[in-house]
Short mmCIF file of C-alpha atoms in Angstrom, two decimals:
data_model
loop_
_atom_site.label_atom_id
_atom_site.label_comp_id
_atom_site.label_asym_id
_atom_site.label_seq_id
_atom_site.Cartn_x
_atom_site.Cartn_y
_atom_site.Cartn_z
CA MET A 1444 5.54 -5.77 24.98
CA SER A 1445 4.37 -2.93 27.11
CA SER A 1446 2.29 -4.61 29.78
CA ALA A 1447 5.33 -5.41 31.95
CA ALA A 1448 6.26 -1.71 32.16
CA ILE A 1449 2.84 -0.44 33.33
CA PRO A 1450 3.07 0.71 36.96
CA ALA A 1451 1.04 -1.74 39.07
CA GLY A 1452 -2.45 -0.56 39.98
CA THR A 1453 -2.57 2.24 37.39
CA LYS A 1454 -6.13 3.57 37.15
CA TRP A 1455 -6.30 4.85 33.55
CA TRP A 1456 -9.68 6.54 33.85
CA SER A 1457 -9.24 8.31 37.22
CA GLY A 1458 -8.37 11.60 35.50
CA GLY A 1459 -5.28 13.78 35.38
CA LYS A 1460 -3.61 11.63 32.76
CA SER A 1461 -4.18 10.29 29.27
CA PRO A 1462 -6.23 7.07 29.59
CA PHE A 1463 -4.42 5.78 26.49
CA ASN A 1464 -0.97 6.82 27.74
CA LEU A 1465 -0.57 8.90 24.58
CA SER A 1466 -0.41 12.60 23.80
CA TYR A 1467 -3.45 14.06 22.06
CA GLY A 1468 -1.50 14.56 18.82
CA LYS A 1469 -0.23 11.00 18.55
CA MET A 1470 -3.62 9.50 19.37
CA MET A 1471 -5.28 11.67 16.72
CA MET A 1472 -2.64 10.68 14.17
CA TRP A 1473 -3.68 7.05 14.78
CA TYR A 1474 -7.37 7.86 14.34
CA PHE A 1475 -6.64 9.86 11.20
CA LEU A 1476 -4.72 6.91 9.80
CA MET A 1477 -7.60 4.57 10.65
CA SER A 1478 -10.03 6.79 8.74
CA ASP A 1479 -7.55 6.97 5.87
CA ALA A 1480 -7.42 3.18 5.88
CA PHE A 1481 -11.17 3.14 5.33
CA THR A 1482 -10.83 5.60 2.44
CA PHE A 1483 -8.23 3.42 0.73
CA GLY A 1484 -10.25 0.33 1.65
CA ALA A 1485 -13.36 1.77 0.00
CA PHE A 1486 -11.43 2.51 -3.19
CA LEU A 1487 -9.89 -0.95 -3.33
CA ILE A 1488 -13.20 -2.66 -2.54
CA ALA A 1489 -14.94 -0.65 -5.30
CA TYR A 1490 -12.22 -1.92 -7.64
CA GLY A 1491 -12.77 -5.47 -6.35
CA THR A 1492 -16.54 -5.25 -6.87
CA THR A 1493 -16.10 -4.04 -10.45
CA ARG A 1494 -13.54 -6.74 -11.13
CA PHE A 1495 -15.78 -9.47 -9.71
CA SER A 1496 -18.65 -8.20 -11.86
CA ALA A 1497 -16.67 -8.40 -15.11
CA ASN A 1498 -16.35 -11.50 -17.26
CA TYR A 1499 -12.93 -10.35 -18.41
CA TRP A 1500 -10.23 -8.41 -16.60
CA PRO A 1501 -6.70 -7.58 -17.85
CA ASP A 1502 -3.85 -9.76 -16.61
CA PRO A 1503 -1.49 -7.57 -14.49
CA ASN A 1504 1.47 -9.70 -15.60
CA HIS A 1505 0.71 -8.58 -19.14
CA VAL A 1506 -0.05 -4.90 -18.43
CA PHE A 1507 2.88 -4.23 -16.07
CA ASP A 1508 5.60 -6.19 -17.85
CA SER A 1509 8.13 -3.43 -18.58
CA ALA A 1510 10.85 -1.56 -16.75
CA PRO A 1511 13.34 1.09 -17.86
CA PHE A 1512 15.48 -0.52 -20.63
CA ILE A 1513 13.22 -3.63 -20.61
CA HIS A 1514 10.47 -3.49 -23.22
CA GLY A 1515 7.97 -6.13 -22.20
CA GLY A 1516 8.22 -9.72 -21.07
CA ALA A 1517 9.36 -8.88 -17.52
CA PRO A 1518 6.34 -8.98 -15.19
CA LEU A 1519 6.78 -7.99 -11.52
CA VAL A 1520 10.35 -6.69 -12.00
CA PHE A 1521 9.72 -2.95 -11.77
CA VAL A 1522 7.02 -3.15 -9.10
CA SER A 1523 9.25 -5.28 -6.88
CA ILE A 1524 11.90 -2.55 -7.06
CA MET A 1525 9.25 -0.01 -6.00
CA THR A 1526 8.12 -2.27 -3.14
CA PHE A 1527 11.65 -2.73 -1.80
CA ILE A 1528 12.32 1.02 -2.01
CA LEU A 1529 9.33 1.63 0.27
CA ILE A 1530 10.33 -1.14 2.71
CA VAL A 1531 13.85 0.28 2.99
CA SER A 1532 12.58 3.82 3.52
CA SER A 1533 10.29 2.48 6.25
CA VAL A 1534 13.29 0.92 7.98
CA THR A 1535 15.28 4.19 7.85
CA MET A 1536 12.22 5.96 9.32
CA VAL A 1537 12.15 3.51 12.26
CA LEU A 1538 15.84 4.25 12.81
CA ALA A 1539 15.16 8.02 12.75
CA VAL A 1540 12.43 7.62 15.40
CA HIS A 1541 14.80 5.57 17.56
CA GLU A 1542 17.56 8.19 17.27
CA GLY A 1543 14.93 10.71 18.36
CA HIS A 1544 14.26 8.67 21.52
CA ASN A 1545 17.98 8.84 22.22
CA MET A 1546 17.98 12.63 21.62
CA ASN A 1547 20.63 12.16 18.93
CA ARG A 1548 20.03 15.04 16.52
CA LYS A 1549 22.72 14.03 14.00
CA GLY A 1550 21.26 10.52 13.81
CA VAL A 1551 17.73 11.82 13.21
CA GLU A 1552 19.02 14.11 10.45
CA LYS A 1553 20.89 11.28 8.73
CA TYR A 1554 18.00 8.81 8.72
CA MET A 1555 15.40 11.47 7.78
CA LEU A 1556 17.50 12.28 4.72
CA TRP A 1557 17.63 8.61 3.70
CA THR A 1558 13.86 8.34 4.20
CA ILE A 1559 13.22 11.42 2.06
CA LEU A 1560 15.52 9.99 -0.62
CA GLY A 1561 13.56 6.70 -0.58
CA GLY A 1562 10.28 8.57 -0.97
CA LEU A 1563 11.61 10.55 -3.92
CA ALA A 1564 12.94 7.37 -5.54
CA PHE A 1565 9.50 5.77 -5.22
CA LEU A 1566 7.81 8.83 -6.76
CA GLY A 1567 10.32 8.72 -9.61
CA CYS A 1568 9.46 5.07 -10.28
CA GLN A 1569 5.76 5.87 -10.27
CA ALA A 1570 6.30 8.77 -12.68
CA TRP A 1571 8.12 6.42 -15.04
CA GLU A 1572 5.36 3.82 -14.84
CA TRP A 1573 2.55 6.32 -15.46
CA THR A 1574 4.46 7.84 -18.40
CA HIS A 1575 5.05 4.38 -19.82
CA LEU A 1576 1.32 3.53 -19.66
CA LEU A 1577 0.04 6.92 -20.83
CA THR A 1578 2.36 7.06 -23.86
CA GLY A 1579 2.69 3.37 -24.78
CA GLU A 1580 0.74 2.73 -27.99
CA ASN A 1581 -0.79 -0.70 -28.64
CA ALA A 1582 -2.67 -1.95 -31.70
CA VAL A 1583 -6.38 -2.34 -30.90
CA LEU A 1584 -9.29 -3.40 -33.11
CA VAL A 1585 -12.14 -0.87 -32.85
CA ASN A 1586 -15.18 -1.18 -35.17
CA GLY A 1587 -13.19 -3.31 -37.59
CA GLU A 1588 -10.23 -0.87 -37.80
CA ILE A 1589 -6.83 -1.06 -36.12
CA VAL A 1590 -6.05 2.00 -33.98
CA GLU A 1591 -3.13 2.82 -31.68
CA MET A 1592 -4.29 3.08 -28.08
CA ALA A 1593 -2.57 4.10 -24.80
CA THR A 1594 -3.74 3.39 -21.25
CA THR A 1595 -5.79 6.34 -19.99
CA VAL A 1596 -8.80 6.76 -17.71
CA LYS A 1597 -11.04 6.65 -20.81
CA VAL A 1598 -9.59 3.82 -22.91
CA ASN A 1599 -7.03 1.06 -22.63
CA PRO A 1600 -5.70 -1.63 -24.95
CA TRP A 1601 -5.82 -4.51 -22.46
CA GLY A 1602 -8.76 -6.50 -23.83
CA ASP A 1603 -8.63 -10.07 -25.13
CA VAL A 1604 -6.40 -10.82 -28.11
CA VAL A 1605 -8.09 -11.04 -31.49
CA PRO A 1606 -7.24 -14.58 -32.65
CA GLY A 1607 -4.73 -14.69 -35.47
CA MET A 1608 -4.52 -10.93 -36.10
CA MET A 1609 -1.07 -9.30 -36.04
CA HIS A 1610 0.01 -5.69 -36.56
CA ASN A 1611 3.72 -4.73 -36.87
CA GLY A 1612 4.68 -7.98 -35.15
CA HIS A 1613 2.33 -7.48 -32.19
CA GLN A 1614 -0.92 -9.23 -31.29
CA VAL A 1615 -3.96 -7.08 -31.95
CA THR A 1616 -6.35 -6.86 -28.99
CA THR A 1617 -9.81 -5.53 -28.29
CA PRO A 1618 -10.29 -2.49 -25.99
CA GLY A 1619 -10.03 -3.41 -22.32
CA PRO A 1620 -12.66 -2.80 -19.61
CA VAL A 1621 -13.19 0.98 -19.37
CA ALA A 1622 -12.93 0.99 -15.56
CA PHE A 1623 -9.39 -0.41 -15.55
CA GLY A 1624 -7.56 2.88 -16.19
CA GLY A 1625 -9.70 4.88 -13.78
CA PHE A 1626 -9.13 2.47 -10.92
CA PHE A 1627 -5.42 2.09 -11.63
CA PHE A 1628 -4.61 5.79 -11.99
CA GLY A 1629 -7.09 6.81 -9.29
CA ILE A 1630 -5.82 4.46 -6.58
CA THR A 1631 -2.09 4.54 -7.37
CA GLY A 1632 -2.45 8.32 -7.79
CA PHE A 1633 -4.11 8.67 -4.39
CA HIS A 1634 -1.34 6.57 -2.88
CA GLY A 1635 1.32 8.55 -4.75
CA PHE A 1636 -0.21 11.75 -3.40
CA HIS A 1637 0.19 10.30 0.11
CA VAL A 1638 3.84 9.54 -0.65
CA LEU A 1639 4.31 13.09 -1.93
CA SER A 1640 2.73 14.64 1.17
CA GLY A 1641 4.78 12.25 3.33
CA VAL A 1642 7.97 13.46 1.64
CA VAL A 1643 6.93 17.09 2.24
CA ILE A 1644 6.17 16.35 5.92
CA ASN A 1645 9.52 14.56 6.26
CA ILE A 1646 11.37 17.51 4.71
CA ILE A 1647 9.67 19.87 7.18
CA MET A 1648 10.64 17.53 10.04
CA TYR A 1649 14.21 17.43 8.76
CA ILE A 1650 14.39 21.23 8.70
CA LYS A 1651 12.88 21.48 12.19
CA THR A 1652 15.40 18.92 13.44
CA ARG A 1653 18.27 20.92 11.94
CA LEU A 1654 16.96 24.11 13.51
CA GLY A 1655 17.06 22.35 16.89
CA HIS A 1656 13.32 22.75 17.60
CA PHE A 1657 12.97 19.26 19.04
CA ASP A 1658 16.07 19.59 21.24
CA GLN A 1659 14.49 22.72 22.71
CA ARG A 1660 11.24 20.84 23.40
CA GLY A 1661 13.09 17.98 25.03
CA HIS A 1662 11.46 15.33 22.87
CA TYR A 1663 11.24 14.20 19.23
CA GLU A 1664 7.56 13.23 19.20
CA MET A 1665 6.94 15.05 15.92
CA ILE A 1666 9.35 12.59 14.26
CA GLU A 1667 7.25 9.74 15.71
CA LYS A 1668 4.03 11.23 14.27
CA ALA A 1669 5.63 11.80 10.85
CA GLY A 1670 6.92 8.22 11.15
CA LEU A 1671 3.42 6.86 11.77
CA TYR A 1672 2.22 8.57 8.60
CA TRP A 1673 5.18 7.31 6.61
CA HIS A 1674 4.70 3.69 7.77
CA PHE A 1675 1.03 3.96 6.88
CA VAL A 1676 2.02 4.89 3.31
CA ASP A 1677 4.11 1.71 3.20
CA LEU A 1678 1.19 -0.25 4.69
CA VAL A 1679 -1.21 0.95 2.00
CA TRP A 1680 1.30 0.03 -0.69
CA VAL A 1681 1.25 -3.58 0.61
CA PHE A 1682 -2.42 -3.74 -0.39
CA VAL A 1683 -2.14 -1.69 -3.60
CA PHE A 1684 0.68 -4.05 -4.63
CA LEU A 1685 -1.52 -7.03 -3.74
CA CYS A 1686 -4.66 -5.86 -5.54
CA PHE A 1687 -3.17 -4.38 -8.71
CA TYR A 1688 0.02 -6.33 -9.39
CA LEU A 1689 -0.20 -9.74 -7.73
CA ILE A 1690 -3.78 -10.97 -8.03
CA MET B 276 23.07 8.59 26.24
CA SER B 277 20.18 10.80 27.43
CA HIS B 278 16.60 9.77 26.75
CA SER B 279 13.87 12.10 25.60
CA SER B 280 11.32 13.23 28.16
CA PRO B 281 7.62 12.34 27.68
CA ALA B 282 5.89 14.57 25.14
CA SER B 283 3.19 15.47 27.65
CA SER B 284 2.72 15.43 31.43
CA GLU B 285 -0.40 13.30 30.82
CA ILE B 286 1.77 10.35 29.77
CA THR B 287 2.27 7.89 32.62
CA PHE B 288 5.22 5.92 31.27
CA VAL B 289 7.42 5.87 28.18
CA GLN B 290 8.48 2.64 26.55
CA HIS B 291 12.23 2.70 25.98
CA HIS B 292 13.96 0.01 23.98
CA ASP B 293 17.68 -0.24 24.60
CA ASP B 294 19.82 -0.09 21.48
CA GLY B 295 20.62 -3.81 21.45
CA THR B 296 17.02 -5.08 21.60
CA PHE B 297 15.89 -2.39 19.19
CA LYS B 298 18.49 -3.28 16.55
CA LYS B 299 17.63 -6.97 16.90
CA THR B 300 13.90 -6.31 16.45
CA VAL B 301 14.38 -4.02 13.44
CA ARG B 302 16.70 -6.53 11.78
CA LYS B 303 14.24 -9.36 12.39
CA VAL B 304 11.22 -7.44 11.06
CA THR B 305 13.14 -6.18 8.01
CA ILE B 306 14.17 -9.74 7.14
CA ILE B 307 10.61 -11.02 7.64
CA LEU B 308 9.14 -8.28 5.42
CA SER B 309 11.74 -8.89 2.69
CA VAL B 310 11.34 -12.66 2.73
CA VAL B 311 7.53 -12.45 2.68
CA THR B 312 7.72 -10.00 -0.25
CA ILE B 313 10.00 -12.38 -2.15
CA ILE B 314 7.56 -15.25 -1.51
CA GLU B 315 4.74 -13.02 -2.76
CA LEU B 316 6.71 -12.28 -5.93
CA LEU B 317 7.31 -16.00 -6.46
CA CYS B 318 3.55 -16.55 -6.06
CA GLY B 319 2.93 -13.81 -8.65
CA LEU B 320 5.36 -15.58 -10.97
CA ALA B 321 3.56 -18.88 -10.36
CA ILE B 322 0.22 -17.25 -11.29
CA PHE B 323 1.88 -15.91 -14.46
CA LYS B 324 3.20 -19.37 -15.39
CA LEU B 325 -0.09 -21.13 -14.64
CA GLY B 326 -2.03 -18.64 -16.79
CA HIS B 327 -4.81 -16.43 -15.57
CA GLY B 328 -7.73 -18.86 -15.66
CA SER B 329 -9.82 -19.10 -12.52
CA HIS B 330 -8.89 -22.69 -11.83
CA VAL B 331 -8.36 -23.86 -8.27
CA ALA B 332 -4.54 -23.63 -8.13
CA VAL B 333 -4.50 -19.96 -9.14
CA LEU B 334 -7.26 -19.14 -6.65
CA MET B 335 -5.35 -20.86 -3.86
CA ILE B 336 -2.14 -18.97 -4.66
CA LYS B 337 -4.12 -15.72 -4.66
CA GLY B 338 -5.54 -16.62 -1.23
CA LEU B 339 -2.03 -17.36 0.04
CA VAL B 340 -0.71 -14.01 -1.24
CA THR B 341 -3.59 -12.22 0.52
CA ILE B 342 -2.77 -13.93 3.83
CA LEU B 343 0.93 -13.04 3.39
CA SER B 344 -0.03 -9.39 2.82
CA LEU B 345 -2.03 -9.39 6.06
CA ALA B 346 1.04 -10.78 7.83
CA LYS B 347 3.13 -7.90 6.43
CA ALA B 348 0.48 -5.44 7.63
CA PHE B 349 0.72 -6.97 11.13
CA TYR B 350 4.51 -6.61 11.27
CA ILE B 351 4.46 -3.02 9.97
CA THR B 352 1.81 -1.81 12.44
CA SER B 353 2.95 -3.82 15.42
CA TYR B 354 6.71 -3.21 15.22
CA PHE B 355 7.43 -0.29 12.87
CA MET B 356 4.48 1.78 14.10
CA HIS B 357 4.95 0.42 17.66
CA LEU B 358 1.25 -0.31 18.08
CA GLY B 359 2.32 -3.40 20.02
CA ASP B 360 3.96 -1.10 22.60
CA GLU B 361 0.75 0.84 23.31
CA ILE B 362 -1.60 -0.15 26.12
CA ARG B 363 -4.27 -2.72 25.36
CA ASN B 364 -7.22 -0.32 25.64
CA PHE B 365 -5.75 1.83 22.88
CA ILE B 366 -4.88 -1.11 20.62
CA MET B 367 -8.53 -2.20 20.83
CA THR B 368 -9.83 1.21 19.72
CA ILE B 369 -7.81 0.76 16.51
CA ILE B 370 -8.34 -2.95 15.85
CA VAL B 371 -12.06 -3.31 16.65
CA PRO B 372 -13.30 -0.66 14.16
CA LEU B 373 -11.14 -2.27 11.46
CA LEU B 374 -13.22 -5.45 11.85
CA LEU B 375 -15.81 -3.58 9.77
CA PHE B 376 -13.63 -4.54 6.80
CA VAL B 377 -14.69 -8.17 7.20
CA TRP B 378 -18.27 -7.27 6.28
CA PHE B 379 -17.17 -4.55 3.86
CA ILE B 380 -15.03 -6.86 1.71
CA ALA B 381 -17.35 -9.88 1.87
CA ALA B 382 -20.55 -7.96 1.07
CA PHE B 383 -19.17 -6.02 -1.86
CA LEU B 384 -17.31 -8.88 -3.52
CA ILE B 385 -20.40 -11.09 -3.23
CA ASP B 386 -22.40 -8.21 -4.71
CA GLY B 387 -20.00 -7.92 -7.65
CA ASN B 388 -20.18 -11.65 -8.24
CA SER B 389 -23.97 -11.64 -8.22
CA TRP B 390 -23.94 -8.70 -10.65
CA ARG B 391 -21.85 -10.72 -13.09
CA THR B 392 -24.15 -13.73 -12.78
CA MET B 393 -27.18 -11.55 -13.57
CA LYS B 394 -25.43 -9.88 -16.53
CA ASN B 395 -24.71 -13.27 -18.02
CA THR B 396 -28.34 -14.41 -18.11
CA GLU B 397 -30.55 -14.03 -21.19
CA ALA B 398 -32.49 -11.31 -19.35
CA GLY B 399 -29.23 -9.42 -18.76
CA SER B 400 -26.82 -7.95 -21.29
CA LYS B 401 -25.22 -11.24 -22.32
CA PRO B 402 -23.58 -10.68 -25.72
CA ALA B 403 -24.02 -13.28 -28.44
CA PRO B 404 -20.82 -15.40 -28.66
CA THR B 405 -19.88 -14.29 -32.20
CA GLU B 406 -20.64 -10.61 -31.71
CA GLN B 407 -17.72 -9.84 -29.42
CA VAL B 408 -14.75 -10.21 -31.72
CA GLU B 409 -16.48 -8.86 -34.83
CA LYS B 410 -17.37 -5.58 -33.20
CA GLY B 411 -14.03 -5.36 -31.42
CA VAL B 412 -15.70 -5.24 -28.02
CA ALA B 413 -13.98 -6.95 -25.14
CA PRO B 414 -16.09 -9.62 -23.47
CA GLY B 415 -17.60 -8.09 -20.39
CA ALA B 416 -16.75 -4.50 -21.41
CA GLU B 417 -19.40 -1.94 -20.48
CA LYS B 418 -21.64 -0.82 -23.32
#
């Protein structure tokens, strides 16, 4: 930890230096991320409140039970792939920041590329999952008639099963809670938008690295700031994963 | 190998990890995050096998998964984001405001719970037991 490295008798508030030992930009990145944490927190807590107020809520193991080439019956498989993709891309980002400390431009370039690739892979997975939910038709009983229903922000087929009623070999259900789709697409979409902007930021950082901008400055602090944002995206996913897929 | 200079003259000291310690720390944290995620997935599988009733075992597993997620959050911020390397004054300006979440989560989940209790009284919108399936309305769905 840092305390051992602090010069003895440092007076942080005597002026002429940053009292937090940080540049303005890095400190503000931290405060931006804190405010972003409250935004995500508010969304997830709204979802929690709605879920606590409902007598019935869809079982995530039933809703998210498919993956490419696996049609149902495989809960947690696809989302665990997505989670590991983000963890790995976080690790490559840490390595890029460390290469930046060592002023090793080639190393930064290599690990930034891997991080960008991880981000794109995650976005691809999310695109598949959204497509699967938005186009997957399930038999639902509405006003005494069976209709085919996909998962959208307006309707979803994830209500309770109607006892003893089958349609084309599948259990017929009632419509699920209306709020389910809105919360799912809203929160995973907001997170996905963060991943997308993180990928764009990382691509810009990669280009700036290649152009030698950071070598000219004598430091790679921009990579650190982009890294903070990228780790935050991973951090948010820990809680999105918890709230939507695990519990 | 040359080290980068501080990003600003206002920075008093820069924390440098030598390559050996750094690699060891990253390996350790990566393994911890992966193992915790695998345990979380096993918990999710256990919830799936036990069914989704609100009986005590399922609730306890859900509590465990929540604690494990907080542990992951600690490792990501402390080691990957290097918050643990910052000076204490700065760490406090991040951690203390986040304590607001304790009230935030508790208040709103209790509110949601109380809302459900009120809905389920005769004075609320409690549906008659037979009505639900006949009309094709999910129990608890908004009207």
